[in-house]
XYZ file of C-alpha atoms in Angstrom:
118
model
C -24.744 -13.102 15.494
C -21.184 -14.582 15.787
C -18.634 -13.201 13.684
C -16.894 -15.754 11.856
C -13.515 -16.029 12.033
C -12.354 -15.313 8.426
C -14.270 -11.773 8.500
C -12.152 -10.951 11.887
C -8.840 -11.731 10.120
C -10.202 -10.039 7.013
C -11.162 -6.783 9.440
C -8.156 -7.051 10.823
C -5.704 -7.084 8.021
C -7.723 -4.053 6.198
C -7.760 -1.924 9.604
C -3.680 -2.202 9.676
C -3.260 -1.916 5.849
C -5.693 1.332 6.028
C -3.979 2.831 9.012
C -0.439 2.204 7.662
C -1.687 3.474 3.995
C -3.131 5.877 5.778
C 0.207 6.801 7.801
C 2.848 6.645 4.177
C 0.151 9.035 2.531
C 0.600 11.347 5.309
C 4.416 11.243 5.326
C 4.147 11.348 1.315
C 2.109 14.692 1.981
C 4.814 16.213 4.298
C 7.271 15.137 1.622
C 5.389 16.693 -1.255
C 4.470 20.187 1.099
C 8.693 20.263 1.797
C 10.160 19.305 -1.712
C 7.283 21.819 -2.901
C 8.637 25.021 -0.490
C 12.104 23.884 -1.326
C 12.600 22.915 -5.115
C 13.466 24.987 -8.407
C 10.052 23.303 -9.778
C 7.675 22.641 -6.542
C 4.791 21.403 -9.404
C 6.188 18.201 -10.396
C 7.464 17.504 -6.899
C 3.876 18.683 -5.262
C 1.954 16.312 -8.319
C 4.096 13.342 -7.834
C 4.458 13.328 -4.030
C 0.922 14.994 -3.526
C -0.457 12.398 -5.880
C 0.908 9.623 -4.622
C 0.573 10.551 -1.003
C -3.293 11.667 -1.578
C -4.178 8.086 -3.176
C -2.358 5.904 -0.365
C -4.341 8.415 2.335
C -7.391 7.784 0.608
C -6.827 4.317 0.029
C -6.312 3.501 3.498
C -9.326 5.440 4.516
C -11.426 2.945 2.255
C -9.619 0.362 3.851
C -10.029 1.299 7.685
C -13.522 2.068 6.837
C -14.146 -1.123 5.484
C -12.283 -2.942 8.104
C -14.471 -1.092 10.795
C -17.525 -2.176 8.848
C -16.540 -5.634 8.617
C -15.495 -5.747 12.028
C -19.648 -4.989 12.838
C -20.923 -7.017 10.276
C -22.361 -4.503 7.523
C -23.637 -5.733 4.376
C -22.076 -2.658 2.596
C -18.700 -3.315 3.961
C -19.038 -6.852 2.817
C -19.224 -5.077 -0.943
C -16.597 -1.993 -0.319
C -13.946 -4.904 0.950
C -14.362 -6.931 -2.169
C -13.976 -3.883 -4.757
C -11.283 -3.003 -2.960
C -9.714 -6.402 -3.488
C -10.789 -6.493 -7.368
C -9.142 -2.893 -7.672
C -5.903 -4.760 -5.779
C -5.710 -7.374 -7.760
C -3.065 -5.488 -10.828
C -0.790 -4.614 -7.827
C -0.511 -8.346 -7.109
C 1.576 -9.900 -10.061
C 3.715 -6.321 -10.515
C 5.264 -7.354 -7.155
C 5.248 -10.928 -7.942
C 7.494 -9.999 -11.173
C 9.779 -7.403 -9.250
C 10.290 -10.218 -6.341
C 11.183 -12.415 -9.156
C 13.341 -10.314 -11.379
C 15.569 -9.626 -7.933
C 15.775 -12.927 -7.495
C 16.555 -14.279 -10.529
C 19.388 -11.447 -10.642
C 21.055 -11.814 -7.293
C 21.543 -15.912 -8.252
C 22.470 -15.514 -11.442
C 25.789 -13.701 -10.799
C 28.930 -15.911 -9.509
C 29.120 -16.111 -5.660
C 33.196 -15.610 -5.565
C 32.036 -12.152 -6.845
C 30.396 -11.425 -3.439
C 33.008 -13.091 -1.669
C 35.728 -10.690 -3.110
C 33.397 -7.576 -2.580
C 32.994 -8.168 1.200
């Protein structure tokens, strides 16, 4: 059976955003594993970074492993890749909002005040 072309840019697109989730939760690990060895108060520095940095890794694993499933045509991945997009889908208008609010700030001010800055 053909794969149709939608589920290979689908695949695709989840095998990069796994492996690059997968890649920030790693650095967020180091991060939390140095600030922890080298900070007055490694806990909050080990449960923010840690935290953070253990949900992206384990994010992107659900991701490559969906992409990879997708990518051979399983029924299950067809189900993992669309709870993964439900559970994506609060992210969505937070960034659409930020994106927005830096927009609407960087126009609002007066554009001599750039020009005397530079």
């Amino acid at each position: 059976m053909k794969r149709p072309d939608g589920v290979t840019v689908i695949a695709l697109y989840q095998l990069l955003m796994g492996f690059l989730d997968m890649c920030l939760g790693y650095i967020a690990l180091w991060i939390a594993f140095i600030a922890g060895a080298t900070s007055e108060h490694p806990f909050w520095r080990l449960f923010v970074w840690g935290g953070g940095g253990t949900w992206l890794f384990l994010g992107g694993l659900a991701y490559l492993i969906a992409g990879i499933g997708l990518w051979q045509m399983r029924t299950w991945a067809r189900w993992l890749s669309v709870a993964l997009a439900i559970l994506a889908l609060p992210v969505f208008p937070v960034w659409t909002i930020i994106g927005a609010l830096i927009i609407w700030y960087l126009l609002r001010e007066d554009p001599h005040t750039w020009r005397a800055a530079a």
